[in-house]
Amino acid sequence: MTLLMGKTIKKLRKEQDLTQEQVAAALGVTTAAVSKWETDSTYPDISLLNPLARMLRTNVDRLVSFEEELSDIEVANFEKKARVIFETGDSRKAMDYCNELLKEYPADDLLRFRLASTSFFYIGASGDEEEAAQQLAETIRHFETLRSSENLELRHASLHVLASLYTMSDDLDKAEEAIEELPTADYDTRMMKTNILYMKKEYEESRKLTQICLFQQLRDIGLHLYTLAKIACKYEQYEKAMTIADIGIKLDKLLHVDQITGTNANYYLFKAEILARVGEKQSALMELENFIPALQAAFAIKETSGDLLFDTIQLKDSSVSTQYIAERMADLIEQSDEFQPLLAEERFIALLEKLRSLG
């Protein structure tokens, strides 16, 4: 941690209308020593911090610029910088940056969660398997720390992520333990609250909460459909898997979820993988052609103000660059086992070029 207390000492000294000589005389040090403190060339001896703070009418925490918690804006800025470093492909440098920040602010759970989530998103970005494994282990360690957070929302969110991370590590017992640690409810009390707000004639608040509940339930339905489609694939029930994916696409379009999340892109890519696997190259290429505009629509999503069902949903802008996502998706498709039979197809090459150009 780098202490930068010089400006603070100088500012407070002038506020008290004191000279460097007066401060030096009161503390029994040289004027040159005070000058070095104020330029951050050296620091005061620890035994001098309390008398110096009293003399400057402050406390030691302010003197050393101690912050118990960062503001949301500061956390967001740190997260943004971490993303920028990750997108250069230097995952080790990015993880070192995150770890140094967490040494400086070890008790800031929100910062830890946001940096760990960023690390999770970029696992494998460097293309080095050994580095990816190390990044995965460090990311798990940060989320494990949050497992005992006093902030219930962060604790529960961390358990959800841990379940995914353990699954990636093939540690399925630990994944199940993380899920079991989460509280369960047979009934969503928010559904009751929406009606209570309505009965109290607080229509705007009822509308906002109802839209949040509807959106989250539709998102969960989409995840269930996707899982059912994947299971059908495992049993080689490809027609069934395709039908389930089509249901997901139609549902998203009918209820406007595709206009908020861009989830249809996942379904189109899933269908393309199945078709390529069974040798239907032209149909697979057609689904990939559907995938690109669906992904592009997801990039373009900025607000929901004109939506029929979700006009009060507040979307959080992602600081992940479009170029990074597009290039990563193109790399994953090109390297996928399912799409290897398409590598020589001109349409496939053109599709990859178009995808990379989205950035």
Coordinates of C-alpha atoms in Angstrom, one line a residue:
M1 CA 0.0 0.0 0.0
T2 CA 1.4 3.4 -0.9
L3 CA 0.7 6.2 1.6
L4 CA 0.3 9.6 0.2
M5 CA -0.2 11.8 3.3
G6 CA 2.0 14.7 2.2
K7 CA -0.7 16.7 0.6
T8 CA -3.0 16.1 3.6
I9 CA -0.3 17.2 6.1
K10 CA 0.4 20.4 4.1
K11 CA -3.3 21.2 3.6
L12 CA -4.1 20.8 7.3
R13 CA -1.0 22.7 8.4
K14 CA -2.0 25.7 6.4
E15 CA -5.6 25.4 7.6
Q16 CA -4.3 25.8 11.1
D17 CA -2.1 28.7 10.0
L18 CA 1.1 26.8 11.1
T19 CA 4.5 27.0 9.5
Q20 CA 6.8 24.0 8.9
E21 CA 9.1 25.4 11.6
Q22 CA 6.3 25.5 14.2
V23 CA 5.3 21.9 13.4
A24 CA 8.9 20.8 13.6
A25 CA 9.5 22.6 16.9
A26 CA 6.4 21.1 18.5
L27 CA 7.2 17.6 17.5
G28 CA 11.0 17.8 18.1
V29 CA 12.0 17.2 14.5
T30 CA 13.8 19.3 11.9
T31 CA 12.1 21.6 9.5
A32 CA 13.6 19.5 6.7
A33 CA 11.9 16.4 8.1
V34 CA 8.5 18.2 7.9
S35 CA 9.3 19.3 4.4
K36 CA 10.0 15.7 3.4
W37 CA 6.7 14.5 4.9
E38 CA 4.8 17.0 2.8
T39 CA 6.5 15.9 -0.4
D40 CA 6.0 12.2 0.4
S41 CA 9.8 11.7 0.4
T42 CA 9.6 10.2 3.9
Y43 CA 6.8 9.4 6.4
P44 CA 6.5 10.5 10.0
D45 CA 7.6 8.0 12.6
I46 CA 4.7 6.0 13.9
S47 CA 5.2 7.5 17.4
L48 CA 4.6 11.0 15.9
L49 CA 1.3 10.2 14.2
N50 CA -1.0 10.9 17.2
P51 CA 0.6 14.2 18.3
L52 CA 0.8 15.3 14.7
A53 CA -2.9 14.5 14.2
R54 CA -3.8 16.4 17.4
M55 CA -1.7 19.4 16.3
L56 CA -3.5 19.5 12.9
R57 CA -6.9 19.1 14.6
T58 CA -7.6 15.8 12.8
N59 CA -7.3 12.0 13.5
V60 CA -4.8 9.5 12.3
D61 CA -7.2 7.9 9.8
R62 CA -7.6 11.1 7.9
L63 CA -3.9 11.8 8.2
V64 CA -2.9 8.6 6.4
S65 CA -5.9 8.9 4.0
F66 CA -7.5 5.8 5.4
E67 CA -10.8 4.8 3.8
E68 CA -12.9 2.1 5.5
E69 CA -15.0 1.7 2.4
L70 CA -14.7 3.0 -1.2
S71 CA -17.5 4.8 -2.9
D72 CA -19.5 3.0 -5.6
I73 CA -17.9 5.3 -8.2
E74 CA -14.4 4.4 -6.9
V75 CA -15.2 0.7 -7.0
A76 CA -16.5 1.1 -10.6
N77 CA -13.4 2.9 -11.7
F78 CA -11.1 0.2 -10.2
E79 CA -13.3 -2.5 -11.9
K80 CA -13.1 -0.6 -15.2
K81 CA -9.3 -0.4 -15.1
A82 CA -9.1 -4.2 -14.3
R83 CA -11.2 -4.9 -17.4
V84 CA -8.9 -2.8 -19.5
I85 CA -5.9 -4.7 -18.3
F86 CA -7.6 -8.1 -18.8
E87 CA -8.5 -7.2 -22.4
T88 CA -4.9 -6.7 -23.3
G89 CA -4.5 -10.5 -22.7
D90 CA -2.1 -10.1 -19.8
S91 CA -4.2 -11.9 -17.2
R92 CA -1.3 -12.1 -14.7
K93 CA -0.8 -8.4 -14.7
A94 CA -4.6 -7.9 -14.3
M95 CA -4.7 -10.4 -11.4
D96 CA -1.8 -8.7 -9.7
Y97 CA -3.5 -5.3 -10.0
C98 CA -6.7 -6.8 -8.4
N99 CA -4.7 -8.5 -5.6
E100 CA -2.8 -5.3 -4.8
L101 CA -6.1 -3.4 -4.5
L102 CA -7.5 -6.0 -2.2
K103 CA -4.4 -5.8 0.0
E104 CA -5.1 -2.1 0.3
Y105 CA -8.8 -2.5 0.9
P106 CA -9.1 -5.9 2.5
A107 CA -12.4 -5.3 4.2
D108 CA -14.2 -3.8 1.2
D109 CA -16.5 -6.7 0.2
L110 CA -18.1 -4.8 -2.7
L111 CA -14.7 -4.2 -4.3
R112 CA -13.7 -7.8 -3.8
F113 CA -16.9 -9.0 -5.4
R114 CA -16.6 -6.8 -8.4
L115 CA -13.0 -7.6 -9.0
A116 CA -13.6 -11.3 -8.5
S117 CA -16.5 -11.2 -10.9
T118 CA -14.4 -9.4 -13.5
S119 CA -11.7 -12.1 -13.1
F120 CA -14.4 -14.8 -13.5
F121 CA -15.5 -13.2 -16.8
Y122 CA -12.0 -13.1 -18.3
I123 CA -10.9 -16.6 -17.2
G124 CA -9.1 -18.1 -20.2
A125 CA -8.7 -14.7 -22.0
S126 CA -4.9 -15.1 -22.2
G127 CA -5.2 -18.4 -24.0
D128 CA -2.6 -20.0 -21.6
E129 CA -4.1 -23.0 -19.9
E130 CA -1.8 -22.9 -16.9
E131 CA -2.4 -19.2 -16.4
A132 CA -6.2 -19.8 -16.7
A133 CA -6.0 -22.5 -14.0
Q134 CA -4.2 -20.2 -11.7
Q135 CA -6.6 -17.4 -12.4
L136 CA -9.5 -19.7 -11.7
A137 CA -8.0 -20.8 -8.3
E138 CA -7.4 -17.1 -7.3
T139 CA -10.9 -16.2 -8.3
I140 CA -12.4 -19.0 -6.2
R141 CA -10.3 -17.9 -3.3
H142 CA -11.7 -14.3 -3.5
F143 CA -15.3 -15.6 -3.6
E144 CA -14.6 -18.0 -0.8
T145 CA -13.6 -15.0 1.3
L146 CA -17.0 -13.4 0.6
R147 CA -18.7 -16.6 1.8
S148 CA -18.6 -15.2 5.3
S149 CA -19.5 -11.6 4.3
E150 CA -21.9 -9.7 6.6
N151 CA -23.6 -8.4 3.4
L152 CA -26.2 -11.1 2.7
E153 CA -26.7 -10.0 -0.9
L154 CA -23.0 -10.3 -1.7
R155 CA -22.7 -13.5 0.3
H156 CA -25.6 -15.1 -1.7
A157 CA -24.3 -13.8 -5.0
S158 CA -20.9 -15.2 -4.2
L159 CA -22.3 -18.6 -3.5
H160 CA -24.1 -18.6 -6.8
V161 CA -20.8 -17.8 -8.6
L162 CA -18.8 -20.3 -6.5
A163 CA -21.2 -23.0 -7.7
S164 CA -20.3 -22.2 -11.3
L165 CA -16.6 -21.9 -10.5
Y166 CA -16.6 -25.3 -8.8
T167 CA -18.4 -26.8 -11.7
M168 CA -15.8 -25.4 -14.1
S169 CA -13.2 -27.1 -11.8
D170 CA -15.1 -30.4 -11.9
D171 CA -15.4 -30.1 -8.1
L172 CA -19.1 -31.0 -8.2
D173 CA -19.5 -31.9 -4.5
K174 CA -18.3 -28.4 -3.6
A175 CA -20.6 -26.9 -6.2
E176 CA -23.5 -28.7 -4.6
E177 CA -22.5 -27.6 -1.1
A178 CA -22.4 -23.9 -2.3
I179 CA -26.0 -24.2 -3.7
E180 CA -27.2 -26.0 -0.5
E181 CA -25.8 -23.1 1.6
L182 CA -28.2 -20.7 -0.2
P183 CA -31.5 -20.0 1.5
T184 CA -34.5 -21.5 -0.2
A185 CA -38.1 -20.2 -0.2
D186 CA -41.2 -21.9 -1.4
Y187 CA -42.8 -18.6 -2.2
D188 CA -41.4 -15.3 -3.5
T189 CA -42.5 -12.7 -1.0
R190 CA -42.0 -10.0 -3.6
M191 CA -45.1 -11.3 -5.5
M192 CA -47.1 -10.5 -2.3
K193 CA -45.5 -7.1 -2.1
T194 CA -46.4 -6.1 -5.6
N195 CA -50.1 -6.7 -4.7
I196 CA -49.8 -4.9 -1.4
L197 CA -48.3 -1.9 -3.2
Y198 CA -51.1 -2.0 -5.7
M199 CA -53.7 -2.1 -2.9
K200 CA -52.0 0.9 -1.3
K201 CA -52.4 2.7 -4.6
E202 CA -48.6 3.0 -5.0
Y203 CA -49.0 2.0 -8.6
E204 CA -45.6 3.1 -9.8
E205 CA -43.7 1.2 -7.1
S206 CA -45.9 -1.9 -7.8
R207 CA -45.2 -1.6 -11.5
K208 CA -41.4 -1.4 -11.0
L209 CA -41.3 -4.4 -8.7
T210 CA -43.6 -6.4 -10.9
Q211 CA -41.4 -5.8 -13.9
I212 CA -38.3 -6.9 -12.0
C213 CA -40.1 -10.1 -10.8
L214 CA -41.4 -10.9 -14.3
F215 CA -38.0 -10.3 -15.9
Q216 CA -36.1 -12.5 -13.4
Q217 CA -38.7 -15.3 -13.7
L218 CA -38.5 -15.2 -17.5
R219 CA -34.7 -15.3 -17.3
D220 CA -35.0 -18.4 -15.0
I221 CA -37.4 -20.0 -17.5
G222 CA -34.8 -19.4 -20.2
L223 CA -32.1 -21.1 -18.2
H224 CA -34.3 -24.1 -17.5
L225 CA -35.2 -24.4 -21.2
Y226 CA -31.5 -24.2 -22.2
T227 CA -30.6 -26.9 -19.6
L228 CA -33.4 -29.2 -21.0
A229 CA -32.1 -28.7 -24.5
K230 CA -28.6 -29.6 -23.4
I231 CA -29.8 -32.7 -21.7
A232 CA -31.7 -33.8 -24.8
C233 CA -28.4 -33.4 -26.7
K234 CA -26.6 -35.7 -24.3
Y235 CA -29.2 -38.4 -25.2
E236 CA -28.7 -37.5 -28.9
Q237 CA -32.3 -36.3 -29.1
Y238 CA -31.3 -33.5 -31.4
E239 CA -34.7 -32.8 -32.9
K240 CA -36.1 -32.4 -29.3
A241 CA -33.2 -30.2 -28.4
M242 CA -33.8 -27.9 -31.4
T243 CA -37.5 -27.7 -30.6
I244 CA -36.8 -26.6 -27.1
A245 CA -34.4 -24.0 -28.3
D246 CA -37.0 -22.7 -30.7
I247 CA -39.5 -22.4 -27.8
G248 CA -36.9 -20.3 -26.0
I249 CA -36.5 -18.0 -29.0
K250 CA -40.2 -17.6 -29.5
L251 CA -40.8 -16.9 -25.8
D252 CA -38.0 -14.3 -25.7
K253 CA -39.5 -12.6 -28.7
L254 CA -43.1 -12.7 -27.5
L255 CA -42.2 -11.2 -24.1
H256 CA -39.5 -8.9 -25.3
V257 CA -36.7 -10.5 -23.2
D258 CA -34.5 -10.6 -26.3
Q259 CA -34.7 -6.8 -26.5
I260 CA -33.2 -6.6 -23.0
T261 CA -30.7 -9.5 -22.7
G262 CA -29.9 -10.7 -26.2
T263 CA -30.4 -14.3 -25.0
N264 CA -31.6 -15.4 -28.5
A265 CA -27.9 -15.3 -29.6
N266 CA -27.2 -18.3 -27.3
Y267 CA -30.1 -20.3 -28.7
Y268 CA -29.0 -19.7 -32.3
L269 CA -25.4 -20.7 -31.5
F270 CA -26.7 -23.8 -29.7
K271 CA -28.8 -24.8 -32.8
A272 CA -25.8 -24.2 -35.1
E273 CA -23.6 -26.5 -33.0
I274 CA -26.2 -29.3 -33.2
L275 CA -26.7 -29.0 -37.0
A276 CA -22.9 -28.9 -37.5
R277 CA -22.6 -32.0 -35.4
V278 CA -25.1 -34.0 -37.5
G279 CA -23.5 -32.9 -40.7
E280 CA -26.2 -30.3 -41.9
K281 CA -23.6 -27.7 -42.8
Q282 CA -25.8 -25.3 -44.7
S283 CA -28.4 -25.2 -42.0
A284 CA -25.7 -24.7 -39.4
L285 CA -24.4 -21.7 -41.3
M286 CA -27.9 -20.3 -41.5
E287 CA -28.2 -20.4 -37.7
L288 CA -24.8 -18.8 -37.4
E289 CA -26.0 -16.0 -39.7
N290 CA -29.0 -15.6 -37.3
F291 CA -26.6 -15.6 -34.3
I292 CA -24.6 -12.5 -35.5
P293 CA -27.4 -10.0 -35.7
A294 CA -28.8 -11.3 -32.4
L295 CA -25.4 -10.8 -30.7
Q296 CA -25.2 -7.4 -32.4
A297 CA -28.6 -6.5 -31.0
A298 CA -27.4 -7.4 -27.5
F299 CA -24.5 -5.0 -27.9
A300 CA -26.9 -2.2 -29.0
I301 CA -29.1 -2.5 -26.0
K302 CA -28.9 0.7 -24.0
E303 CA -32.3 1.4 -22.4
T304 CA -35.8 0.0 -22.0
S305 CA -37.8 3.2 -21.7
G306 CA -40.1 2.4 -24.7
D307 CA -40.7 -1.2 -23.9
L308 CA -44.2 -2.5 -23.3
L309 CA -43.4 -4.8 -20.4
F310 CA -40.0 -3.6 -19.0
D311 CA -39.9 0.1 -19.4
T312 CA -38.8 0.7 -15.8
I313 CA -36.0 -1.9 -15.8
Q314 CA -32.6 -0.2 -15.3
L315 CA -29.8 -1.8 -17.3
K316 CA -26.3 -1.6 -16.1
D317 CA -23.8 -0.6 -18.8
S318 CA -21.0 -3.2 -19.2
S319 CA -17.5 -1.8 -19.4
V320 CA -16.5 -4.8 -21.4
S321 CA -15.7 -3.7 -24.9
T322 CA -17.8 -4.9 -27.9
Q323 CA -14.6 -5.6 -29.7
Y324 CA -13.3 -7.9 -27.0
I325 CA -16.6 -9.9 -26.8
A326 CA -16.9 -10.2 -30.6
E327 CA -13.3 -11.4 -31.0
R328 CA -13.6 -13.9 -28.2
M329 CA -16.8 -15.3 -29.6
A330 CA -15.2 -15.6 -33.0
D331 CA -12.2 -17.4 -31.5
L332 CA -14.4 -19.8 -29.6
I333 CA -16.5 -20.6 -32.6
E334 CA -13.5 -21.1 -34.8
Q335 CA -11.8 -23.4 -32.3
S336 CA -15.0 -25.3 -31.4
D337 CA -14.9 -29.1 -32.2
E338 CA -18.5 -28.9 -33.6
F339 CA -17.5 -26.3 -36.2
Q340 CA -14.3 -27.9 -37.4
P341 CA -16.2 -29.4 -40.5
L342 CA -17.1 -25.8 -41.5
L343 CA -13.6 -24.3 -41.5
A344 CA -13.2 -24.7 -45.3
E345 CA -16.6 -23.2 -46.1
E346 CA -16.4 -19.6 -47.5
R347 CA -19.6 -18.7 -45.8
F348 CA -18.1 -19.7 -42.4
I349 CA -14.9 -17.7 -43.1
A350 CA -17.0 -14.7 -44.0
L351 CA -19.2 -15.1 -40.9
L352 CA -16.1 -15.1 -38.7
E353 CA -14.8 -12.0 -40.4
K354 CA -18.2 -10.3 -40.0
L355 CA -18.3 -11.3 -36.3
R356 CA -14.8 -9.9 -35.6
S357 CA -15.8 -6.6 -37.4
L358 CA -18.6 -6.0 -34.9
G359 CA -16.0 -4.5 -32.6

